Short mmCIF file of C-alpha atoms in Angstrom, two decimals:
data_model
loop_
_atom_site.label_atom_id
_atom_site.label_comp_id
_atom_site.label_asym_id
_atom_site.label_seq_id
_atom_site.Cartn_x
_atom_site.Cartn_y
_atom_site.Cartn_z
CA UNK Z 7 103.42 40.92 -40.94
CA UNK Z 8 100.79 38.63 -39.63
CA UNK Z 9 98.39 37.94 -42.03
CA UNK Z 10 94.13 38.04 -40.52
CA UNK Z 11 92.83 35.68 -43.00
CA UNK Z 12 95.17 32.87 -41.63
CA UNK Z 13 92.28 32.74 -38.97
CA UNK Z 14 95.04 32.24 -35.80
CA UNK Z 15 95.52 32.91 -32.47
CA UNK Z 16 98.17 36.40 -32.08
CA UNK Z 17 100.98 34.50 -30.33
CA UNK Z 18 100.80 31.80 -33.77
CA UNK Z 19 100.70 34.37 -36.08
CA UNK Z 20 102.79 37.32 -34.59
CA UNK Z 21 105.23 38.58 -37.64
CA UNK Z 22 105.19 35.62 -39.85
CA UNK Z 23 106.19 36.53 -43.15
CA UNK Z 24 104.53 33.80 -44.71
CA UNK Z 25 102.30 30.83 -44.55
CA UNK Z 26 101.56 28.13 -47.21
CA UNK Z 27 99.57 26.77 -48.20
CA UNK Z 28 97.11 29.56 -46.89
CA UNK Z 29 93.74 28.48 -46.86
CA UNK Z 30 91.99 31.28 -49.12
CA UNK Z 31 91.78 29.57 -52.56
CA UNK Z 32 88.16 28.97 -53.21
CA UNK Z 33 86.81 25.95 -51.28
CA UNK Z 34 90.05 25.78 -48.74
CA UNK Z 35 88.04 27.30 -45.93
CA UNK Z 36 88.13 24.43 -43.06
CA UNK Z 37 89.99 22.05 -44.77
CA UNK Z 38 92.47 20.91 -42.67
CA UNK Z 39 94.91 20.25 -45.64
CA UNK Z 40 94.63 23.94 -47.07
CA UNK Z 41 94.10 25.65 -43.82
CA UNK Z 42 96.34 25.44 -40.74
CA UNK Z 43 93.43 27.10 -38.27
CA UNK Z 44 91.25 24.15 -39.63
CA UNK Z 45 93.71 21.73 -39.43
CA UNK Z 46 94.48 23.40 -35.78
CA UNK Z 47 90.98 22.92 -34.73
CA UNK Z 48 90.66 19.13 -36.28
CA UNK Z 49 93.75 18.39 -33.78
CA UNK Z 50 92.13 19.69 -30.80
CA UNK Z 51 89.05 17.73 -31.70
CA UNK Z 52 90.76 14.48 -31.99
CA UNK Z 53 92.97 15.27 -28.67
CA UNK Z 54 96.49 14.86 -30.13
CA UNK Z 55 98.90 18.05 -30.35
CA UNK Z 56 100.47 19.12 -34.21
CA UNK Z 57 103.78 18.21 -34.57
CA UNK Z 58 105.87 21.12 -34.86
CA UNK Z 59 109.06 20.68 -36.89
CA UNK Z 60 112.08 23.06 -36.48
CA UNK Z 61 115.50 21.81 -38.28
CA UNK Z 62 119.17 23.09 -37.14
CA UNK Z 63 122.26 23.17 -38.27
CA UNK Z 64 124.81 23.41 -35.51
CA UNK Z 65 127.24 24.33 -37.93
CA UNK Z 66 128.43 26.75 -35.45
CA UNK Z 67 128.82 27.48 -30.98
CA UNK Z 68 127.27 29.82 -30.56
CA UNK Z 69 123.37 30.99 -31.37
CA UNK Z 70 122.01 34.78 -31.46
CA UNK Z 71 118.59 36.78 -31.40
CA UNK Z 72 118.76 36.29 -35.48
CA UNK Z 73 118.19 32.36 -34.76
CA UNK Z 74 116.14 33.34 -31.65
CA UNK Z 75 112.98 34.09 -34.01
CA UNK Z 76 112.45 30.15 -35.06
CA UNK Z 77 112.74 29.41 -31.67
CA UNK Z 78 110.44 31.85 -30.02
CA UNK Z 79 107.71 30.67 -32.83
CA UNK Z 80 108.25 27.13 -31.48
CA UNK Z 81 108.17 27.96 -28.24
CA UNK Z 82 104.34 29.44 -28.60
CA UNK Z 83 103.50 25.98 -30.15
CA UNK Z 84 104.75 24.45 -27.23
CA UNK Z 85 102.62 27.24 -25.24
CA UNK Z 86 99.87 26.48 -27.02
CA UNK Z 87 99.91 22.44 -26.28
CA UNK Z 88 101.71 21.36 -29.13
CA UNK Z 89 104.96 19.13 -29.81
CA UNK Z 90 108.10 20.58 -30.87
CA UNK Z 91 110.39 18.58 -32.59
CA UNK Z 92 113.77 19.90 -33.05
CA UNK Z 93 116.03 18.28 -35.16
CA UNK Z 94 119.46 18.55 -34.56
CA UNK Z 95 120.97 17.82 -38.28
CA UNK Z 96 124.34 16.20 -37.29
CA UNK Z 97 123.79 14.24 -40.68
CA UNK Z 98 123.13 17.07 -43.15
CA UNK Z 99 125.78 19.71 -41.17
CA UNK Z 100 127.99 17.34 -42.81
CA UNK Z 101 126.75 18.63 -46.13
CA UNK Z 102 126.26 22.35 -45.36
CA UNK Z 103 123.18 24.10 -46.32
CA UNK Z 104 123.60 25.81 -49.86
CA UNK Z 105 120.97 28.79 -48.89
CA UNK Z 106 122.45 31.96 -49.58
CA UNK Z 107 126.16 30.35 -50.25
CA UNK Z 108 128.03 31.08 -53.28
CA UNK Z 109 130.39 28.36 -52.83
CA UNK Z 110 130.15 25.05 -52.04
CA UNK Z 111 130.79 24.68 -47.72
CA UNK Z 112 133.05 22.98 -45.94
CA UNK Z 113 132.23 19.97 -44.43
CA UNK Z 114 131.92 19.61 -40.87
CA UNK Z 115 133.22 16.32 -38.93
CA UNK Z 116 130.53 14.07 -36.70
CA UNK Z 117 133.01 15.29 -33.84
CA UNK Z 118 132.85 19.03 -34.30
CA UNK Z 119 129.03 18.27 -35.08
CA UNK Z 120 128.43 17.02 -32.31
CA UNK Z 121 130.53 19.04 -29.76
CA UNK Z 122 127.88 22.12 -31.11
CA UNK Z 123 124.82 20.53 -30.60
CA UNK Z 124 125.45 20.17 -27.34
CA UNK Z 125 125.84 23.88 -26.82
CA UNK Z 126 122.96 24.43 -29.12
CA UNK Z 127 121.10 22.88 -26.58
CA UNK Z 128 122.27 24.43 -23.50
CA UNK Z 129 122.05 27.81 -25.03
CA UNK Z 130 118.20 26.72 -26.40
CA UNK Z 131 117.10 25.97 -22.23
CA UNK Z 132 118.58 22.48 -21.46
CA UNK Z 133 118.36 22.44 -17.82
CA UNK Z 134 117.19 25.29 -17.44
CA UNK Z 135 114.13 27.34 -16.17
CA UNK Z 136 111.88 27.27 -18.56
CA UNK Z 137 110.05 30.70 -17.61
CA UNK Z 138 113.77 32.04 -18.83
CA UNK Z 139 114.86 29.79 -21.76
CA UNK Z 140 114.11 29.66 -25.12
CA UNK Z 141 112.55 26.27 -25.25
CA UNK Z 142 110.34 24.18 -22.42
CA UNK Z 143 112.75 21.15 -21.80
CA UNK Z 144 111.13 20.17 -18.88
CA UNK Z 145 107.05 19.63 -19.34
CA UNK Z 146 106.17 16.17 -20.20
CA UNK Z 147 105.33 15.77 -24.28
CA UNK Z 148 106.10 19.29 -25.10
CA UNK Z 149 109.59 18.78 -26.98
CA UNK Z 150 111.25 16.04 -28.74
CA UNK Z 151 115.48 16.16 -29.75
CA UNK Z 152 115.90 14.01 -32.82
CA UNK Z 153 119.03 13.65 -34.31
CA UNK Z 154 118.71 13.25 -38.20
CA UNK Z 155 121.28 10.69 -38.18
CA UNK Z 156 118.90 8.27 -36.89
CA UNK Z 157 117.22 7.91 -40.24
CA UNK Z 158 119.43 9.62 -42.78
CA UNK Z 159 122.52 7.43 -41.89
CA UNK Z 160 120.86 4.20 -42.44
CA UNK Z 161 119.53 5.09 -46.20
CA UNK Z 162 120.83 2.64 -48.67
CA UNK Z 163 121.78 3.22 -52.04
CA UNK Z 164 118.28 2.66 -53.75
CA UNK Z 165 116.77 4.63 -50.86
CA UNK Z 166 118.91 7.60 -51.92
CA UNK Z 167 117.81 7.19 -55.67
CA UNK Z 168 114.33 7.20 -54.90
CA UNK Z 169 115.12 10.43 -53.36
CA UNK Z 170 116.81 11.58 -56.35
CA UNK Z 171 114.09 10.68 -58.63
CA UNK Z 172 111.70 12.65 -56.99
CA UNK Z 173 113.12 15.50 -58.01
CA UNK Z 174 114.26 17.21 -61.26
CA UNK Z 175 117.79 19.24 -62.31
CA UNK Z 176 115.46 21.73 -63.34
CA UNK Z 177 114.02 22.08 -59.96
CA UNK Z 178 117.04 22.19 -58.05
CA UNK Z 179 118.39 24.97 -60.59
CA UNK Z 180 115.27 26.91 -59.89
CA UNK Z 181 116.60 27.49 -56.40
CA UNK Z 182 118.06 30.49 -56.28
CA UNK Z 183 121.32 30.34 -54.87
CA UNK Z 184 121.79 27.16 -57.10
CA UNK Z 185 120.78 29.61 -60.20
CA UNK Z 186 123.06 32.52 -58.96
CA UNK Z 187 126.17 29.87 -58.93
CA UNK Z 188 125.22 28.12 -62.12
CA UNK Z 189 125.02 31.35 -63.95
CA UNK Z 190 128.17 32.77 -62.86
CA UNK Z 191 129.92 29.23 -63.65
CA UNK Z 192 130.67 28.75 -60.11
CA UNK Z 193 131.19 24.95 -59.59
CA UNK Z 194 128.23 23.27 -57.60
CA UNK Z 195 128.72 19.85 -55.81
CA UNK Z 196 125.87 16.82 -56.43
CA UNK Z 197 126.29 16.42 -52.97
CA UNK Z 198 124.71 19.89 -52.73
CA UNK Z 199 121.46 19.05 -54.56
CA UNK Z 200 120.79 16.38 -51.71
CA UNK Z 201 120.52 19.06 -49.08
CA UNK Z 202 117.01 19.70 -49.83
CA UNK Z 203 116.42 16.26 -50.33
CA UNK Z 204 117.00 15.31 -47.03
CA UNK Z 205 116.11 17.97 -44.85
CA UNK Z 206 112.49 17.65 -46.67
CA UNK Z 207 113.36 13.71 -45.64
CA UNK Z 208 113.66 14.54 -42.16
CA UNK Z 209 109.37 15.81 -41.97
CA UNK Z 210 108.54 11.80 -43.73
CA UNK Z 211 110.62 10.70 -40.90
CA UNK Z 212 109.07 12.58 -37.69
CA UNK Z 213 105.49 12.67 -40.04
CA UNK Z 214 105.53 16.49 -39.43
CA UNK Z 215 101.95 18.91 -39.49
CA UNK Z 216 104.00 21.71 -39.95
CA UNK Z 217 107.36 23.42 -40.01
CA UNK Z 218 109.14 26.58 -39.07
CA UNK Z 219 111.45 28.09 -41.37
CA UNK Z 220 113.01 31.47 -42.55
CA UNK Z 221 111.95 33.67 -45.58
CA UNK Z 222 115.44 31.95 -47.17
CA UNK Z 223 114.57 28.31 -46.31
CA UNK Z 224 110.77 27.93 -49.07
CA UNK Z 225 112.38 25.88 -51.51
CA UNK Z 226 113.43 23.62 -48.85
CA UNK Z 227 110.27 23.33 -46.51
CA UNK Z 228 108.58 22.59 -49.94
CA UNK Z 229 110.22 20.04 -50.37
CA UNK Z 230 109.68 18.27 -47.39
CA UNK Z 231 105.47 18.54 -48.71
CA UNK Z 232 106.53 17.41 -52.05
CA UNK Z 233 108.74 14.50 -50.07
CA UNK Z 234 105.61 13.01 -47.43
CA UNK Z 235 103.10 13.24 -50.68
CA UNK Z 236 105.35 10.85 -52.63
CA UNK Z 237 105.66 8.92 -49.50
CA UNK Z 238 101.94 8.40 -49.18
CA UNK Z 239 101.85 11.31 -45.72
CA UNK Z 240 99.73 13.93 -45.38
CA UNK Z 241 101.53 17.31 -46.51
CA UNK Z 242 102.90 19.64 -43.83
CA UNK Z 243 101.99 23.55 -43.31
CA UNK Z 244 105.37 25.77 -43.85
CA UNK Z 245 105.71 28.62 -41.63
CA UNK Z 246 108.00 31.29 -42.89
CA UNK Z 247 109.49 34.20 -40.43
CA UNK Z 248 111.45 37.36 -41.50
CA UNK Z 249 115.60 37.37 -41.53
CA UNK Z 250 116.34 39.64 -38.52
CA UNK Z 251 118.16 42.97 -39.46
CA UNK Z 252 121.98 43.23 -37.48
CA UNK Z 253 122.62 46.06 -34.82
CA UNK Z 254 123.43 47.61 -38.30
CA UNK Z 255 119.88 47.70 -38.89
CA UNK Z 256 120.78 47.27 -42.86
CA UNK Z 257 122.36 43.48 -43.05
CA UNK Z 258 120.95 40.13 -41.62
CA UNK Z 259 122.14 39.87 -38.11
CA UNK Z 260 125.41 37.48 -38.47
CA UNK Z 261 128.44 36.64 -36.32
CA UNK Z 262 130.41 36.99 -39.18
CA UNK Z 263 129.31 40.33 -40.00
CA UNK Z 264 129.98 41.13 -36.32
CA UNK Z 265 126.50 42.77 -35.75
CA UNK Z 266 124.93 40.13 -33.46
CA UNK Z 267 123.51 39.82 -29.80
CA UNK Z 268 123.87 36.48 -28.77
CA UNK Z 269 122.26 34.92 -25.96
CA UNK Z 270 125.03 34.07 -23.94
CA UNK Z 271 125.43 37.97 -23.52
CA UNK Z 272 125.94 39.34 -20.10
CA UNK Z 273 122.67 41.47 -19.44
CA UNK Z 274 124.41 44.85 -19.87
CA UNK Z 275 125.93 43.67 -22.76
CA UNK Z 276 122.45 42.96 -24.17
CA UNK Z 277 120.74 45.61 -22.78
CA UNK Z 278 123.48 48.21 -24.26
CA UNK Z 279 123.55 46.71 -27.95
CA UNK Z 280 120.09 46.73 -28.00
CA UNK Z 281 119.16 50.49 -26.76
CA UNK Z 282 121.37 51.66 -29.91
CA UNK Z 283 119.95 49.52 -32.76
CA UNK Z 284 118.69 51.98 -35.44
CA UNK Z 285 115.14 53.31 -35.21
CA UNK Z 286 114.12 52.09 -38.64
CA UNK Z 287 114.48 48.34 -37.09
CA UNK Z 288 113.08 48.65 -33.29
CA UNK Z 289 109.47 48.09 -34.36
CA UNK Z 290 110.61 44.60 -36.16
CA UNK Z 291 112.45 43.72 -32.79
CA UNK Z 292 109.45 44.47 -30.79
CA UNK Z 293 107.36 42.38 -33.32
CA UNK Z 294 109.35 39.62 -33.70
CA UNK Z 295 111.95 39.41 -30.29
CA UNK Z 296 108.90 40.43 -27.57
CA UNK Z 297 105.33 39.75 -26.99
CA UNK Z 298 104.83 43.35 -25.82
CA UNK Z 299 101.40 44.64 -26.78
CA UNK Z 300 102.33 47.45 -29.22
CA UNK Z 301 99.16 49.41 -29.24
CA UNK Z 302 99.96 49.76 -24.95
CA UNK Z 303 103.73 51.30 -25.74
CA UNK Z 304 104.45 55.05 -25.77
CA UNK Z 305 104.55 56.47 -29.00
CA UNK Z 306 107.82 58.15 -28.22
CA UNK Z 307 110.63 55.68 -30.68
CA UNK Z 308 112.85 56.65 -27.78
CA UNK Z 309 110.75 54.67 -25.37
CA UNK Z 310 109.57 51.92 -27.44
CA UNK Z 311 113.28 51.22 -28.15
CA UNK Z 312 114.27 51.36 -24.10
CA UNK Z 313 111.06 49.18 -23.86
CA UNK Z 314 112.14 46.87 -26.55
CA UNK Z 315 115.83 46.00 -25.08
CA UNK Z 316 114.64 45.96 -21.84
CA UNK Z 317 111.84 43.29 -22.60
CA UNK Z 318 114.40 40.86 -24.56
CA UNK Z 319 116.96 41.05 -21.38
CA UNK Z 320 114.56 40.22 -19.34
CA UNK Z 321 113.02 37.14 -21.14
CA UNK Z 322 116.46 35.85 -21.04
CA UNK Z 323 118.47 37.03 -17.77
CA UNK Z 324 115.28 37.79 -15.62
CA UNK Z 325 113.50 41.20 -14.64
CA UNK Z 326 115.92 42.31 -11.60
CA UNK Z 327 119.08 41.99 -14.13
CA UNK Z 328 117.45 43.84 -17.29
CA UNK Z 329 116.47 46.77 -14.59
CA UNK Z 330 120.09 46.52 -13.36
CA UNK Z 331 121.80 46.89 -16.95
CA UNK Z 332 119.50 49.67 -17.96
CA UNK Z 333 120.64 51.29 -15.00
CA UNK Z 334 124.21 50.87 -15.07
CA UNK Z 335 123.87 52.00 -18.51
CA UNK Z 336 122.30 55.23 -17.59
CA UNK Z 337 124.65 55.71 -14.38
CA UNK Z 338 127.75 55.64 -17.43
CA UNK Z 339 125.88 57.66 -19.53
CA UNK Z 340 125.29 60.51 -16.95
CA UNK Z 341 129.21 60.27 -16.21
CA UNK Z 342 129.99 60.53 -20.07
CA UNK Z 343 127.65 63.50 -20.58
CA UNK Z 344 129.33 65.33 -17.52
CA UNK Z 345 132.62 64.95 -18.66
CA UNK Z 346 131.35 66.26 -22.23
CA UNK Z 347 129.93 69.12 -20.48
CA UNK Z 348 133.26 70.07 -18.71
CA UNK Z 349 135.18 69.87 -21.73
CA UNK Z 350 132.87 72.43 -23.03
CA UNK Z 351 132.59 74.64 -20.34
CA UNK Z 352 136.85 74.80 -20.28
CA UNK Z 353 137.35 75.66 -23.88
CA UNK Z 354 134.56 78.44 -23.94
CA UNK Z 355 135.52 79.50 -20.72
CA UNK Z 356 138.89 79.94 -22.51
CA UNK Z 357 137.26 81.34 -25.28
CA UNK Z 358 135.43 83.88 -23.13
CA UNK Z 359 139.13 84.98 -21.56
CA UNK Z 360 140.40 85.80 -25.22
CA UNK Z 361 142.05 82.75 -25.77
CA UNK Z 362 143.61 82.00 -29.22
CA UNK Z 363 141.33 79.92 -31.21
CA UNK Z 364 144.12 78.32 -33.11
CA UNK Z 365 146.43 78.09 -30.10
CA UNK Z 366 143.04 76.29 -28.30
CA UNK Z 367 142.62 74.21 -31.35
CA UNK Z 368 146.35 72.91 -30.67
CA UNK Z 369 146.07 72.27 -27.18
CA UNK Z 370 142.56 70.22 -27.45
CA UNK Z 371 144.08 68.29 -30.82
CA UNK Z 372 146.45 65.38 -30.81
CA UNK Z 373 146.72 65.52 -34.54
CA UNK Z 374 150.03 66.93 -35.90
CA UNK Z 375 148.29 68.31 -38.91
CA UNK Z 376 146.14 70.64 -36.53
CA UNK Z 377 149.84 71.16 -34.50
CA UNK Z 378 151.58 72.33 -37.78
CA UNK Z 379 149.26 74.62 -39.54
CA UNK Z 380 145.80 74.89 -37.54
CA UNK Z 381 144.36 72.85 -40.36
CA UNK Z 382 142.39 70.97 -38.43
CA UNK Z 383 140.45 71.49 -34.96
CA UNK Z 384 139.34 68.66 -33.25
CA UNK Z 385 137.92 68.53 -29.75
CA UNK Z 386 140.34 66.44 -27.41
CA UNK Z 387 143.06 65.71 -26.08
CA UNK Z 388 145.03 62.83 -25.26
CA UNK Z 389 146.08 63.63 -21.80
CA UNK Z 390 142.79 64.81 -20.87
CA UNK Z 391 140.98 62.15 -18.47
CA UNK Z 392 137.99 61.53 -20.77
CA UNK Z 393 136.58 57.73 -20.75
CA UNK Z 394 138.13 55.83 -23.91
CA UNK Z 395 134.86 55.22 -25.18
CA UNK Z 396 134.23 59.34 -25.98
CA UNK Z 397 137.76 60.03 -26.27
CA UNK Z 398 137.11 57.86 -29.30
CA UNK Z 399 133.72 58.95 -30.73
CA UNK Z 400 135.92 62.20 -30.76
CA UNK Z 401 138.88 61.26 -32.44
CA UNK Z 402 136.33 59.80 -35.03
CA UNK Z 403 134.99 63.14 -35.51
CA UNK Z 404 138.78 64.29 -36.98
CA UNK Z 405 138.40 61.70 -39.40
CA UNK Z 406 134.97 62.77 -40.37
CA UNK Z 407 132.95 59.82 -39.42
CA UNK Z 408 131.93 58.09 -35.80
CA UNK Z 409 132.88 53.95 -35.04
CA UNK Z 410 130.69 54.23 -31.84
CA UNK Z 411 128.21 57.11 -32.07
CA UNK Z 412 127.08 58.41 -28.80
CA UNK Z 413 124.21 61.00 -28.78
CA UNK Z 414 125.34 63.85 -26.79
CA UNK Z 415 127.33 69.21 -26.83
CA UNK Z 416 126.09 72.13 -28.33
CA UNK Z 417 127.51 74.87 -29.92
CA UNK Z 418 130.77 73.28 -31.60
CA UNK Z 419 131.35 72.09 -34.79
CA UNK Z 420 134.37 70.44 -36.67
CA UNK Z 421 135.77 72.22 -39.46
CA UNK Z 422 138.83 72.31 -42.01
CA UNK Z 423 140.35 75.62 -43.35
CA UNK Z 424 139.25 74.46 -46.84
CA UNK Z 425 135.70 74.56 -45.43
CA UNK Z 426 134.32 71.22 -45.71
CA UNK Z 427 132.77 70.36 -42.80
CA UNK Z 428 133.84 66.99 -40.97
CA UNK Z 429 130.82 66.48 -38.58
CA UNK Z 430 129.20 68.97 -35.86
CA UNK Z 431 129.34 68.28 -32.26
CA UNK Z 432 125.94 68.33 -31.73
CA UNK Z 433 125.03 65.36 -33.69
CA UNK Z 434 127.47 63.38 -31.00
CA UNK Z 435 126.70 65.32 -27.89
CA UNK Z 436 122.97 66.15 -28.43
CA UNK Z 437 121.44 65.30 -24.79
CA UNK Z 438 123.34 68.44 -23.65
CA UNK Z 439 121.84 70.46 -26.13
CA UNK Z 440 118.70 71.31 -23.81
CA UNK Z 441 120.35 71.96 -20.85
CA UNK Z 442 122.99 74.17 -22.32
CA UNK Z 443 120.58 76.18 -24.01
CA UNK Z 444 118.45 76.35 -20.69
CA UNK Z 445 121.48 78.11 -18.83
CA UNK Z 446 123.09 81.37 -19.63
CA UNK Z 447 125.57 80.05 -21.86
CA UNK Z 448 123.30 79.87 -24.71
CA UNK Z 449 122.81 84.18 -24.63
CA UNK Z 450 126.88 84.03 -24.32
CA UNK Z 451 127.20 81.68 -27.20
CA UNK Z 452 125.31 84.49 -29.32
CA UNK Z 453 127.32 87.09 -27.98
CA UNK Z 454 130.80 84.99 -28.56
CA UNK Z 455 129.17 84.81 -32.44
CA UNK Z 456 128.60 88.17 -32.52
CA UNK Z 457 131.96 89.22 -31.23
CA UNK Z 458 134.12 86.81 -32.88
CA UNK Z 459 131.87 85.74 -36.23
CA UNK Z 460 135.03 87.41 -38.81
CA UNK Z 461 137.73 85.01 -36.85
CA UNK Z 462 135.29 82.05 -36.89
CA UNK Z 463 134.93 82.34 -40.92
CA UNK Z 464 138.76 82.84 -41.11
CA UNK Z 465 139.89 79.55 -39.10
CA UNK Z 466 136.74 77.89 -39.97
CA UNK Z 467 135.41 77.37 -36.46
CA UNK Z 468 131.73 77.63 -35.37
CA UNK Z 469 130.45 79.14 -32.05
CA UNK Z 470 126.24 77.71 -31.40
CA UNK Z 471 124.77 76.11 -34.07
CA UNK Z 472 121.68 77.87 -34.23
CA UNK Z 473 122.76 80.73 -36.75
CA UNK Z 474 125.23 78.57 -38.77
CA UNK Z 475 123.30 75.53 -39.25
CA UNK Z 476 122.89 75.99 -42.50
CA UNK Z 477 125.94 77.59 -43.47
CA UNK Z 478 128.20 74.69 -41.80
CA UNK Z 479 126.40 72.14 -43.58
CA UNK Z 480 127.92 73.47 -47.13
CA UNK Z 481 131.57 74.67 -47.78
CA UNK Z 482 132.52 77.89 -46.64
CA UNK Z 483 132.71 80.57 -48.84
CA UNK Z 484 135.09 83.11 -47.84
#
């Protein structure tokens, strides 16, 4: 993500997206306008640290490792000997910011503003340790807490002209969410085209070198450089960072799409949601949620991803509680897997003692359908003492589809009559797999196939994947 040419230290430069301007047109190198390294190294010649700007909303209570990103970069400013300023926006809350909106926000009160700024804050380090928070609170000249009320609620009328007149209709409408809305004729306040207006206000007021921002927020960090120009400042340096992928690994993390961590999380709570983010996205965690040294990680994804969740716990609860969680975790794995295991061993013990496969199929269902006509088979059974959390990864399997996957049997899979397969076994069970196949059950499993392979194409049941993979992933032809 980090871009070489930028010419900056790792911890600076670490997965931003983007930087502007860059420094490479012709003639930028060490100019301290075009060049952020330059202007970097003109600021430790003159003594004086940048001023790091980093604007917030707290349109909400509660803040997660999506938002965490902004703050991590402005924490390694701080690290590095520079001033954070972090604006709280209690003014332009009020407004709402129109990024990636298709309808006009509600507005906020000064009251309910307020009351989450204050948890902003607490969440963000605010008396707290700062080799454990977010942000250093506590050494001298590292961090200023500006509320954007202090300038933007004493603009008078001609003060809020001038702001309009700096920018066009045209501009505005070449924002895309603006566009998007316009387009589709859905209504768009004038209230809404002063967002940008005064968050870019807010750099002229704390005279900011540079500010932090996400991919969605380039219209408005350009506007605060178009906004110090016209007020006769020297242009900030926008800083752009990546919109963190949810546990989903597909959408942008977001409480309301319920796919968050947030960092009030208990540590097992953390630790747990972090170990089962997808594989695709556990590379951008590590980039952008640790400082781990990627090149030193094992190249097992299994490892890096234990490595990953373990790392961000610990940066936030401390090293003895991450090592706790991951090993309470692996404590209630062990238990799950061992209560996966008996279930399997009963029903092929039953199976080995000629036991009906339909008749087994109604004892281990709680699904009428599968009690009526052996239409379905599905592994469990209510009164079995199974924890809730696998007794419902298996129910899911009935249904054809898993709410809370858990990798772990072998030698089972799902089936209706008709012969569309619902989902095999293995793909939920799958750390059994080895040791199964390690004992002698595996050589009985082939010899159950053998024996029984025309009533397992009748009912549509599978005995050990290994000969059937194929087949069971298609219908069954009888």
């Amino acid at each position: 993500m980090a871009n070489d040419g930028w010419g900056l230290p790792e911890a600076l430069a670490r997965g931003v997206s983007d930087l502007f301007p860059a420094g490479q047109a012709e003639g930028a190198a060490g100019d301290p306008e075009q060049q952020l390294a330059a202007r970097l190294q003109q600021a430790r010649a003159e003594g004086r640290p940048l001023r790091v700007k980093l604007g917030i909303d707290p349109t909400g209570s509660d803040i997660h490792l999506g938002h965490s990103i902004l703050f991590r970069k402005l924490r390694a400013f701080q690290d590095a000997g520079h001033t954070a300023v972090l604006i709280i926006g209690d003014f332009t809350a009020r407004i709402g910011d129109p990024t990636g909106k298709s309808a006009t926000r509600v507005q906020l009160s000064a009251a309910q503003v307020e009351a989450n700024a204050e948890t902003y804050l607490v969440q963000l380090g605010l008396g707290q340790d700062p080799a454990h928070a977010l942000l250093d609170f506590q050494t001298p000249g590292r961090l200023e807490v500006r509320r954007n009320s202090e300038w933007l609620a004493g603009l008078d009328l001609p003060q809020v002209i001038e702001l309009l007149g700096i920018s066009t209709v045209g501009q505005m409408l070449a924002k895309e969410d603006f566009a998007n809305r316009y387009g589709s004729g859905t209504p768009i306040s004038l209230h809404e085209f002063l967002y940008p207006l005064l968050q870019g206000y807010d750099s002229v007021a704390i005279q900011a070198d540079l500010e932090l921002g996400g991919t969605d927020q380039k219209f408005n960090v350009a506007m605060g450089r178009d906004l110090q120009r016209h007020f006769g400042q020297r242009p900030q340096f926008g800083m752009l960072l990546p919109i963190l992928p949810g546990l989903d690994g597909v959408q942008k993390m977001s409480k309301s799409l319920g796919n968050t961590v947030g960092l009030a999380e208990d540590p097992l709570s953390m630790y747990s949601k972090l170990e089962k983010v997808p594989d695709a996205v556990v590379e951008e965690y590590l980039t952008l949620l640790t400082d781990l040294d990627l090149a030193q990680l094992p190249e097992n994804p299994r490892e890096r991803q234990k490595a990953m969740a373990l790392e961000v716990t610990r940066q936030r609860h401390g090293a003895a509680a991450a090592q706790q969680a991951q090993a309470e975790l692996n404590a209630e794995r062990t238990a799950i897997e061992n209560d996966a295991k008996a279930l399997a061993m009963e029903i092929v013990q039953k199976v080995r003692a000629g036991d009906d496969l339909c008749k087994l199929a109604e004892q281990y269902s709680d699904d009428p359908k599968t009690k009526q006509d052996c239409g379905t088979f599905g592994l469990v059974n209510a009164t079995t003492s199974l924890p809730d959390n696998l007794k419902k990864v298996v129910l899911g399997l009935k249904q054809g589809e898993i709410s809370d996957p858990i990798r772990d049997i072998s030698g089972f899979y799902i089936v209706r009559v008709d012969g569309q397969v619902l989902r095999p076994l293995s793909d939920v069970f799958e750390p059994i797999v080895q040791e199964l196949r390690q004992s002698h059950l595996d050589a009985y499993l082939k010899e159950l196939q053998a024996k029984f392979q025309p009533q397992v194409l009748e009912q549509g049941f599978f005995l050990n994947p290994d000969d059937y993979m194929n087949r069971a992933r298609e219908p069954i032809r009888k």
